[in-house]
mmCIF file of C-alpha atoms in Angstrom:
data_model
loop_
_atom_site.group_PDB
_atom_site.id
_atom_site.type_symbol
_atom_site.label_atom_id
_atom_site.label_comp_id
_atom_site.label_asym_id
_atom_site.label_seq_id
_atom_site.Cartn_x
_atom_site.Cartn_y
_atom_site.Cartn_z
ATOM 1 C CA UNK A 16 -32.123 -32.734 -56.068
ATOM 2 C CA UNK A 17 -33.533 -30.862 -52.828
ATOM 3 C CA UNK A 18 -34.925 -27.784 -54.058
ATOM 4 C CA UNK A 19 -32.717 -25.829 -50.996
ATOM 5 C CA UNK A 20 -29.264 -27.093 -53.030
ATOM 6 C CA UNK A 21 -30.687 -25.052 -56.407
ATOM 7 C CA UNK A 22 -28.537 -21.832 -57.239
ATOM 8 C CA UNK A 23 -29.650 -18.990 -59.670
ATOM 9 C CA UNK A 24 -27.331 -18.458 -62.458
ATOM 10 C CA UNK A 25 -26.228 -15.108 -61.113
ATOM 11 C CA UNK A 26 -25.256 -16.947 -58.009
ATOM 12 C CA UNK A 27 -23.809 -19.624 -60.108
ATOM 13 C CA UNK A 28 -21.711 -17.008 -62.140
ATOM 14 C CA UNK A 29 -20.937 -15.721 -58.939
ATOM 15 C CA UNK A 30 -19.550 -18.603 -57.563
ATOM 16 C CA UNK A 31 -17.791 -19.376 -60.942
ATOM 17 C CA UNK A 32 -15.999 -16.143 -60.647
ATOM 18 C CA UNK A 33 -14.611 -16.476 -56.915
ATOM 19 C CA UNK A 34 -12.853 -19.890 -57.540
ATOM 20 C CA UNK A 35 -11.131 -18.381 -60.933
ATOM 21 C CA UNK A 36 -9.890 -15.336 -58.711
ATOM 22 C CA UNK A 37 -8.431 -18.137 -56.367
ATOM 23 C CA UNK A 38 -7.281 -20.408 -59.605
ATOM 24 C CA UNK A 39 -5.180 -16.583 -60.675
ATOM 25 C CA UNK A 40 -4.363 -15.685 -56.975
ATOM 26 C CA UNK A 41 -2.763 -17.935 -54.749
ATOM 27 C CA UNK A 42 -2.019 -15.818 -52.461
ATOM 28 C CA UNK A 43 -5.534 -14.859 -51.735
ATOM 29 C CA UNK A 44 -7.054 -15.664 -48.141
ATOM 30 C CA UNK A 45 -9.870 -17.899 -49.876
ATOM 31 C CA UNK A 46 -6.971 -20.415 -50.687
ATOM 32 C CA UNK A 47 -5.926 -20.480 -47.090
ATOM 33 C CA UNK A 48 -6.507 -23.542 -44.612
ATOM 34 C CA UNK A 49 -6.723 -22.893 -41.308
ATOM 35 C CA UNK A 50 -5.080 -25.842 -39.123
ATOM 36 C CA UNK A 51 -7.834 -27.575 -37.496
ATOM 37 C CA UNK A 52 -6.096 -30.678 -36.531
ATOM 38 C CA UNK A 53 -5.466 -29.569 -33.164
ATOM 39 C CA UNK A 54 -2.419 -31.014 -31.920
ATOM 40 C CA UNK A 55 -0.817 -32.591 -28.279
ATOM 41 C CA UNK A 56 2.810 -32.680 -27.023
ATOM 42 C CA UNK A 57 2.663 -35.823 -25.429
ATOM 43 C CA UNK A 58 5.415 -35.101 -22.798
ATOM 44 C CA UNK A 59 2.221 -33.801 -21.162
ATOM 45 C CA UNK A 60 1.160 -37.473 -20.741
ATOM 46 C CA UNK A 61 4.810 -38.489 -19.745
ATOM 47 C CA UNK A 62 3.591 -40.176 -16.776
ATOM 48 C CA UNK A 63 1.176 -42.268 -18.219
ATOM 49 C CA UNK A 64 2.990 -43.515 -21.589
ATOM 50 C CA UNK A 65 5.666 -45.814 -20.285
ATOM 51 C CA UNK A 66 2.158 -47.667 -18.709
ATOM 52 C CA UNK A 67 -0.036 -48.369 -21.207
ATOM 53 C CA UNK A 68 1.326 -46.488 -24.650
ATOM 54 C CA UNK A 69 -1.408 -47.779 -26.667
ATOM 55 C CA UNK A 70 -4.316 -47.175 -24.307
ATOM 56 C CA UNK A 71 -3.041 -43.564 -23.479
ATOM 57 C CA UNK A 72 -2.906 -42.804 -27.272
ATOM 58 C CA UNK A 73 -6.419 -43.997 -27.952
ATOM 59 C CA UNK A 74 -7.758 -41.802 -25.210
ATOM 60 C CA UNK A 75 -6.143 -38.829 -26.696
ATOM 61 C CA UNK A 76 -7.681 -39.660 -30.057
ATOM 62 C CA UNK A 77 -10.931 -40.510 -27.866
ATOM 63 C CA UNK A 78 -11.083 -36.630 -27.243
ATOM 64 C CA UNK A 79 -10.558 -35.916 -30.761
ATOM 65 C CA UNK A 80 -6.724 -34.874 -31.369
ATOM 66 C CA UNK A 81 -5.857 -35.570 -34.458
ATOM 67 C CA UNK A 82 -1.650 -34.917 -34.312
ATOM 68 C CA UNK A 83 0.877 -35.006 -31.601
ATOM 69 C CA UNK A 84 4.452 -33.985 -31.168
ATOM 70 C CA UNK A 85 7.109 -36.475 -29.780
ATOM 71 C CA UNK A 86 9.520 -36.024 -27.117
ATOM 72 C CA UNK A 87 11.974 -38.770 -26.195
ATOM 73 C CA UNK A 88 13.495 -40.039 -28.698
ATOM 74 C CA UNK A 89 16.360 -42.158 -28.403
ATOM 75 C CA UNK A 90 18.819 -44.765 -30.609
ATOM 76 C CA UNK A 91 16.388 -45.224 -33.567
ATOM 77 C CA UNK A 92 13.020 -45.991 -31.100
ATOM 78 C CA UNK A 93 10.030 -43.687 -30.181
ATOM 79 C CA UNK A 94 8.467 -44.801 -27.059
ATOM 80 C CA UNK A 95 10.540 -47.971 -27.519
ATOM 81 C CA UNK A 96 9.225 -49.043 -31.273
ATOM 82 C CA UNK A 97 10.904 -48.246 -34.173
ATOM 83 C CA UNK A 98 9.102 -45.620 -36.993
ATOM 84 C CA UNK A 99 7.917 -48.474 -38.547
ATOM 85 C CA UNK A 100 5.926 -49.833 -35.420
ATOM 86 C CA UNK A 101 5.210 -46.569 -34.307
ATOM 87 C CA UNK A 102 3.647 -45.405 -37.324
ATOM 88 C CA UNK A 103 1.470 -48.285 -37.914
ATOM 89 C CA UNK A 104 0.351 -47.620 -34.361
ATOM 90 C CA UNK A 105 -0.453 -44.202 -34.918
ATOM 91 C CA UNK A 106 -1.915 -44.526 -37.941
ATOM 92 C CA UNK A 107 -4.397 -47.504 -36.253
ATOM 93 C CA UNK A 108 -5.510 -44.553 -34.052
ATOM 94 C CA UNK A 109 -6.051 -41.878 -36.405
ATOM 95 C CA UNK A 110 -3.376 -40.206 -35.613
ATOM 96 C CA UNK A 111 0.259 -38.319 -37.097
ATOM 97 C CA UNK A 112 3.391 -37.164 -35.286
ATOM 98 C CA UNK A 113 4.072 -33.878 -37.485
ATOM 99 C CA UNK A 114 6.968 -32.643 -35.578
ATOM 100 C CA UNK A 115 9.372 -34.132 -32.588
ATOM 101 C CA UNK A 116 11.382 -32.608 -29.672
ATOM 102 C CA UNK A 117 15.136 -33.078 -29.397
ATOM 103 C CA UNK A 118 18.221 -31.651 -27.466
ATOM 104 C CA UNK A 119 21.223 -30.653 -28.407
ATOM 105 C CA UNK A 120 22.812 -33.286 -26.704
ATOM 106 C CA UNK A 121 25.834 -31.182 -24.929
ATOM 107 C CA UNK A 122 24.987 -32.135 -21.578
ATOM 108 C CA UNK A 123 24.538 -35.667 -22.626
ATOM 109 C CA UNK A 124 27.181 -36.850 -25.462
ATOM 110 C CA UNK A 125 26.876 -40.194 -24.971
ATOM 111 C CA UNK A 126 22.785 -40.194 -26.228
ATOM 112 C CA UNK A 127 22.235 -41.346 -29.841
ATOM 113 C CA UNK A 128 19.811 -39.116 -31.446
ATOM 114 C CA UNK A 129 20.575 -35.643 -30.224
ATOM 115 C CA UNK A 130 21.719 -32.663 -32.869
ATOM 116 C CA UNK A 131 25.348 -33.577 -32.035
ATOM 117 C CA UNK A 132 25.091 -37.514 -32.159
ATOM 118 C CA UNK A 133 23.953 -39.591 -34.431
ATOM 119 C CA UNK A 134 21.580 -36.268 -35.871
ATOM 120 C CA UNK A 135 21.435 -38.020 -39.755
ATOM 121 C CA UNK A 136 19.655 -41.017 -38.318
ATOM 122 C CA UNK A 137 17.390 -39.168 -36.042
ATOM 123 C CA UNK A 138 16.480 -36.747 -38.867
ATOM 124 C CA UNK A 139 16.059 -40.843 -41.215
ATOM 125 C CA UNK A 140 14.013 -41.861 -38.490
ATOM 126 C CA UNK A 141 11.563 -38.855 -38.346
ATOM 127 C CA UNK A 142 11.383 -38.732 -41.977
ATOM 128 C CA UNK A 143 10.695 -42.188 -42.087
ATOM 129 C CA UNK A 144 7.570 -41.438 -39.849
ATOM 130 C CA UNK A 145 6.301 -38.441 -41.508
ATOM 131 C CA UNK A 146 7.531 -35.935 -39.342
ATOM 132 C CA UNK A 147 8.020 -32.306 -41.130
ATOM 133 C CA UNK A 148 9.467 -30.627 -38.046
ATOM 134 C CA UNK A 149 12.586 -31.072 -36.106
ATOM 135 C CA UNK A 150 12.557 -29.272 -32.661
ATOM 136 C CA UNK A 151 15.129 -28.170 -30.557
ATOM 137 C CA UNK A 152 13.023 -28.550 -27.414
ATOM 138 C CA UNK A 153 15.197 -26.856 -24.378
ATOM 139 C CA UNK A 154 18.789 -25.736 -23.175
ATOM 140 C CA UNK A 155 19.758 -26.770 -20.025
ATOM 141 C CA UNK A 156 21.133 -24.356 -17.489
ATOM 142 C CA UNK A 157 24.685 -25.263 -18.198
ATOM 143 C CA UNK A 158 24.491 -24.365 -21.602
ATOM 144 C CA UNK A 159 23.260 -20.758 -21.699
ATOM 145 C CA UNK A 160 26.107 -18.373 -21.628
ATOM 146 C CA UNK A 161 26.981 -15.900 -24.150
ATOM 147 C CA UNK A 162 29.183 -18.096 -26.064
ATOM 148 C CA UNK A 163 26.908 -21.133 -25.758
ATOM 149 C CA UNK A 164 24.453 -19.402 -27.424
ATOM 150 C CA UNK A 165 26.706 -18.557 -30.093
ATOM 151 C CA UNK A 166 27.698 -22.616 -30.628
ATOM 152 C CA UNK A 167 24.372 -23.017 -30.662
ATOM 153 C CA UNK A 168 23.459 -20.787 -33.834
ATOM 154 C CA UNK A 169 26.075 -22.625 -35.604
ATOM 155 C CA UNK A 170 24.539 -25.965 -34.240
ATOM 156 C CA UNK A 171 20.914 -24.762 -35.452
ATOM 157 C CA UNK A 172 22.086 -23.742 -38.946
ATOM 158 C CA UNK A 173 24.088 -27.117 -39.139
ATOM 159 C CA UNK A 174 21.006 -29.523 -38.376
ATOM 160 C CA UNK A 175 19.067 -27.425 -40.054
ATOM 161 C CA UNK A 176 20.850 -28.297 -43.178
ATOM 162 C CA UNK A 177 20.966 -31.982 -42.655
ATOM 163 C CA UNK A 178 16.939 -31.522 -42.463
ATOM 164 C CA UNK A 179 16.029 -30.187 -45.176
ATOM 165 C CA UNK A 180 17.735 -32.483 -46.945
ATOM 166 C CA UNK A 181 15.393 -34.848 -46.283
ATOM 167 C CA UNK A 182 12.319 -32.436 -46.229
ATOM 168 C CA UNK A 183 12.205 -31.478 -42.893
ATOM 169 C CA UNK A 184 12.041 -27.962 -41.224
ATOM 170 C CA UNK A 185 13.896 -27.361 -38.433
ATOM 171 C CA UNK A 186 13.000 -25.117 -35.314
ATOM 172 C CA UNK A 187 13.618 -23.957 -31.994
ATOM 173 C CA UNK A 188 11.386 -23.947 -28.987
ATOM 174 C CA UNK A 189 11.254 -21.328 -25.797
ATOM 175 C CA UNK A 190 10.807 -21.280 -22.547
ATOM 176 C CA UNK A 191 10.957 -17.911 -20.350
ATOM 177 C CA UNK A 192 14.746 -17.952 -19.842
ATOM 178 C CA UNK A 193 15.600 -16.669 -23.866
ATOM 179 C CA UNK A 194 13.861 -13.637 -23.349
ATOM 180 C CA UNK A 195 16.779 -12.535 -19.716
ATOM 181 C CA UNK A 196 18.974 -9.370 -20.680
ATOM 182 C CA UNK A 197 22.631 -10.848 -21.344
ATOM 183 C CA UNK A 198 25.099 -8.345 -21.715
ATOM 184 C CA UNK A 199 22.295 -5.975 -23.327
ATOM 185 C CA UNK A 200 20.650 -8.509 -25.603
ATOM 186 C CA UNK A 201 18.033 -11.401 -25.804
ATOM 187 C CA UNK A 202 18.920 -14.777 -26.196
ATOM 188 C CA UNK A 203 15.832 -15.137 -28.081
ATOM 189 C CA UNK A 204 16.687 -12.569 -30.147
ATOM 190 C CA UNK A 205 20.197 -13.864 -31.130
ATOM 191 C CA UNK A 206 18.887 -16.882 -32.159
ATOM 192 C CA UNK A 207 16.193 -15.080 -34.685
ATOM 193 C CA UNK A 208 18.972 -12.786 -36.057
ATOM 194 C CA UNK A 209 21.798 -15.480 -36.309
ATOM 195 C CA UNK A 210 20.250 -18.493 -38.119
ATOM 196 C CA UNK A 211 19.116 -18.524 -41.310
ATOM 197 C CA UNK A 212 15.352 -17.885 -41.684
ATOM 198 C CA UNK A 213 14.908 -20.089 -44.159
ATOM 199 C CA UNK A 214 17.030 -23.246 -41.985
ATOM 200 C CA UNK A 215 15.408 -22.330 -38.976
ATOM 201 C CA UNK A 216 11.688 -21.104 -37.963
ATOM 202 C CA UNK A 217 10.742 -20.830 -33.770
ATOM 203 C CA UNK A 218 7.752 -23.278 -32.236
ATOM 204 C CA UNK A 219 6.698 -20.602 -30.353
ATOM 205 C CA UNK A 220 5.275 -21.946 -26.852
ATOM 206 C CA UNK A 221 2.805 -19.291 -25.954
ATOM 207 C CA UNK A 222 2.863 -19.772 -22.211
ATOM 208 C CA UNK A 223 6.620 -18.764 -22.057
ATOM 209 C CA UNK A 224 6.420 -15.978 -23.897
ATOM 210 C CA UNK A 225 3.564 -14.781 -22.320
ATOM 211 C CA UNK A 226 4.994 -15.539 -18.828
ATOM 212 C CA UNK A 227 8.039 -13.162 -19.890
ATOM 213 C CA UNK A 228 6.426 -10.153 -20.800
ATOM 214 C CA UNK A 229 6.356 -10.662 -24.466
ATOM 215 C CA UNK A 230 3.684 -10.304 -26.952
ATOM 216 C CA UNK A 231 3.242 -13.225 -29.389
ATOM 217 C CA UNK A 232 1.369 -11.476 -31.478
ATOM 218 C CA UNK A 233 4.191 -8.505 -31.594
ATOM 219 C CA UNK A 234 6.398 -10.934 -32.201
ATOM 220 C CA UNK A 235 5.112 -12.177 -35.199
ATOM 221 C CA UNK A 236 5.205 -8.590 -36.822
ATOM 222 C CA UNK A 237 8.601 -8.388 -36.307
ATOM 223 C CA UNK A 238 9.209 -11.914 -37.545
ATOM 224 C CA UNK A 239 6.321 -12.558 -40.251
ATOM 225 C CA UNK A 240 6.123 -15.990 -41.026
ATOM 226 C CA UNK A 241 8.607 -17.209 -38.515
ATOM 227 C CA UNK A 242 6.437 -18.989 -36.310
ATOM 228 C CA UNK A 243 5.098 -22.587 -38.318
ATOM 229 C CA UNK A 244 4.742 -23.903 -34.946
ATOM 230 C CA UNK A 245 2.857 -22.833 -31.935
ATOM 231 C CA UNK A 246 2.139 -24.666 -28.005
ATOM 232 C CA UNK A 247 -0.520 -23.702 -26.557
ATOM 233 C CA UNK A 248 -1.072 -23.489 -22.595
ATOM 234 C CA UNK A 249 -2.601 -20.832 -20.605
ATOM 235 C CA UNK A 250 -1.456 -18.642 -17.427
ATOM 236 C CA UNK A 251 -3.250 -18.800 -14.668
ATOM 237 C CA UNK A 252 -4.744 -15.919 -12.785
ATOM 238 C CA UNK A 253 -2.539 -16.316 -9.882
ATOM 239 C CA UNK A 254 0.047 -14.404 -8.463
ATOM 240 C CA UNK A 255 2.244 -17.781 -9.239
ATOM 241 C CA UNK A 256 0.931 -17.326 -12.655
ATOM 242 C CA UNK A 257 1.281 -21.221 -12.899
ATOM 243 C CA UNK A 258 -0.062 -23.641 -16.040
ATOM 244 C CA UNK A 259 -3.632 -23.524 -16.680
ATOM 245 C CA UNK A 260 -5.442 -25.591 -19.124
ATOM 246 C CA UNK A 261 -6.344 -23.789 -22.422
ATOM 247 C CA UNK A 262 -9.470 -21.253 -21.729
ATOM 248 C CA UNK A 263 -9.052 -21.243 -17.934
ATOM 249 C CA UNK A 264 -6.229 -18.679 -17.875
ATOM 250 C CA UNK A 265 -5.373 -15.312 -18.667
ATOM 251 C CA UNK A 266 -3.531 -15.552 -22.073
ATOM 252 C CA UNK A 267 -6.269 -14.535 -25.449
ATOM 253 C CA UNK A 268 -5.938 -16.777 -27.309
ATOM 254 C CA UNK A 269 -8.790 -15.694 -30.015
ATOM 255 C CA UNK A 270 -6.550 -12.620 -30.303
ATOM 256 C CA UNK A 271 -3.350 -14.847 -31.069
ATOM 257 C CA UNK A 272 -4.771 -17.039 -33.269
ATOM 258 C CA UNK A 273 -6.244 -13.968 -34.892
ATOM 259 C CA UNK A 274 -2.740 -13.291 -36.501
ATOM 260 C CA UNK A 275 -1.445 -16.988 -37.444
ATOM 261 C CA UNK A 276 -1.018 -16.186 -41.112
ATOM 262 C CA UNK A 277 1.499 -13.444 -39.744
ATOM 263 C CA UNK A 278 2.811 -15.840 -37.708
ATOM 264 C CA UNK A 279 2.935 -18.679 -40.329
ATOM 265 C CA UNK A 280 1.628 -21.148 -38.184
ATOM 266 C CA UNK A 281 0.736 -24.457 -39.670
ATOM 267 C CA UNK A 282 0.220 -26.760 -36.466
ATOM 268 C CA UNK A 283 -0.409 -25.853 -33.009
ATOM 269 C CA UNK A 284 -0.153 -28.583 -29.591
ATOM 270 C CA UNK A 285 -1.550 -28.360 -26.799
ATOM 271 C CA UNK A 286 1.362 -28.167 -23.781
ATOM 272 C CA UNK A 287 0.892 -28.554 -20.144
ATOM 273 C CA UNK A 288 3.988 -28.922 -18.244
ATOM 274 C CA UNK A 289 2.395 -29.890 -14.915
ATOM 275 C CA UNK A 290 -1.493 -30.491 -13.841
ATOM 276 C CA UNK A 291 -3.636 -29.961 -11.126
ATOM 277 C CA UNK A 292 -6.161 -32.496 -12.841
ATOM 278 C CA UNK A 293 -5.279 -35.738 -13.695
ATOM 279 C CA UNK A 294 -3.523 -35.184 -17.336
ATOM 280 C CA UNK A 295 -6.173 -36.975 -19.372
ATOM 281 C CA UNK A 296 -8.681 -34.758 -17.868
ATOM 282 C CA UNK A 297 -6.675 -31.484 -18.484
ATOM 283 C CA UNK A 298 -6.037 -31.894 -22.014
ATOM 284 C CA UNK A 299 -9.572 -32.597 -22.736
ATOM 285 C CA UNK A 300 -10.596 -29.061 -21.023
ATOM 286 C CA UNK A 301 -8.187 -27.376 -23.530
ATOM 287 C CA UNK A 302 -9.314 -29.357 -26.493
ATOM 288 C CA UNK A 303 -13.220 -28.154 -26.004
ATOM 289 C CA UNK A 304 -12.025 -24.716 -24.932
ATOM 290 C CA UNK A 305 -9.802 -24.534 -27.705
ATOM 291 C CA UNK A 306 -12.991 -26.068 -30.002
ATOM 292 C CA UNK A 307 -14.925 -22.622 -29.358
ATOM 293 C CA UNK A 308 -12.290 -20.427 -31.015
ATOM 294 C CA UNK A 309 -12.047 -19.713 -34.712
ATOM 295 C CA UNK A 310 -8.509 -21.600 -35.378
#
């Protein structure tokens, strides 16, 4: 043995001692993991998937992603291959698919695979690929009033259900528009108050909030352990306050990632809705910038 791996026996008895207290506490911060695996939404690569699937997948893994989040599917097929295809594919690269965006499917009844169509088979599907979160990934503008709103926390709760049956968490994802006054309350805010914590925790896309005057990190008081999911994207230091890749903007990050065990967060994915750079080039930036922060 190298004589710089030897350990006194205080040290050894001192070391014996901190993994009991973990072994007795649980709860203690020596048991917790931070998530490392830093993750990508791929509808920033939206462009470039229906060309070459494969070869855009390996680049991502190239740059050292190890998890993405899905957006698209549709009638039992992910990118066109069924989970059993895709997964094998995936799992060639090094990578998993922890969670998947869907819609609720109001503005769009006759697609298979939404919350209101065909939502056990989606939910089969994901399972079937290893998923562990189901995303409600947008309203669209037709389905925002008041009483929308209210459908929808009965629609949350609902799918919610049919997840965890299978061992799946559901969630919700924002943009800028939950967090408008309507008739003296927040969207955002309904939706937190009128689902079921336990059914239904937020992905909480950083950029949005942030663009909207809210503090994530505020949020997460309020909401402790709300928040398993995060996307990360920053704000530019415009006056358009458009996308920026992570660590070129004006959103601090060290400071939100600071309070993820408030938050709950488990996986975070990097997000850029539209870039200046080619795509491939973007996400890279964020992954090293995002590789200099304690996560």
């Amino acid at each position: 043995m190298n004589g710089s791996l030897k350990i006194s026996r205080s040290e050894f008895l001192k070391t014996s001692a901190l993994a009991m207290a973990a072994a007795l506490a649980p709860s203690l911060d020596v048991l917790a993991k931070p998530a490392k695996s830093v993750g990508l939404q791929l509808y920033t690569l939206r462009d470039l998937l229906p060309k070459d699937l494969e070869g855009t997948l390996k680049k991502v893994a190239e740059i050292g992603y190890k998890e993405v989040e899905l957006f698209g599917y549709s009638d039992g097929k992910f990118f066109g291959k069924t989970p059993t295809e895709f997964s094998a594919l995936l799992k060639s690269l090094g990578l998993s698919a922890p969670s998947g965006h869907y819609t609720t499917g109001n503005t769009m009844p006759n697609a298979k695979g939404t919350l209101k169509n065909d939502w056990k088979r989606a939910v089969d599907d994901a399972a079937a690929l290893g998923q562990k979160y189901m995303v409600c990934a947008y309203l669209f503008p037709q389905e925002r009033t008041m009483d929308d709103y209210k459908r929808h926390i009965d629609l949350f709760n609902k799918s919610a259900e049919v997840c965890k049956a299978s061992g799946i968490q559901f969630a919700y994802h924002n943009h800028d528009f939950e967090f408008k006054e309507m008739d003296g309350q927040l969207p955002y805010d309904m939706i937190l108050k009128g689902t079921d914590p336990s059914l239904v925790k937020m992905e909480l896309d950083l950029y949005w909030a942030s663009f909207a005057g809210q503090d994530p990190v505020a949020l997460f008081k309020k909401h402790p352990g709300r928040f398993p999911l995060w996307h990360a994207k920053d704000m530019a230091k415009t006056k358009e306050r458009e996308f920026a890749e992570v660590g070129e903007g004006s959103i601090n990050f060290q400071r939100i990632f600071d309070a993820k065990k408030i938050a709950g967060m488990t996986h975070y994915f990097v997000e850029q809705d539209v870039c200046k750079r080619p795509p491939l080039e973007s996400i890279a930036i964020s992954y090293r910038n995002l590789s200099k922060l304690s996560v």
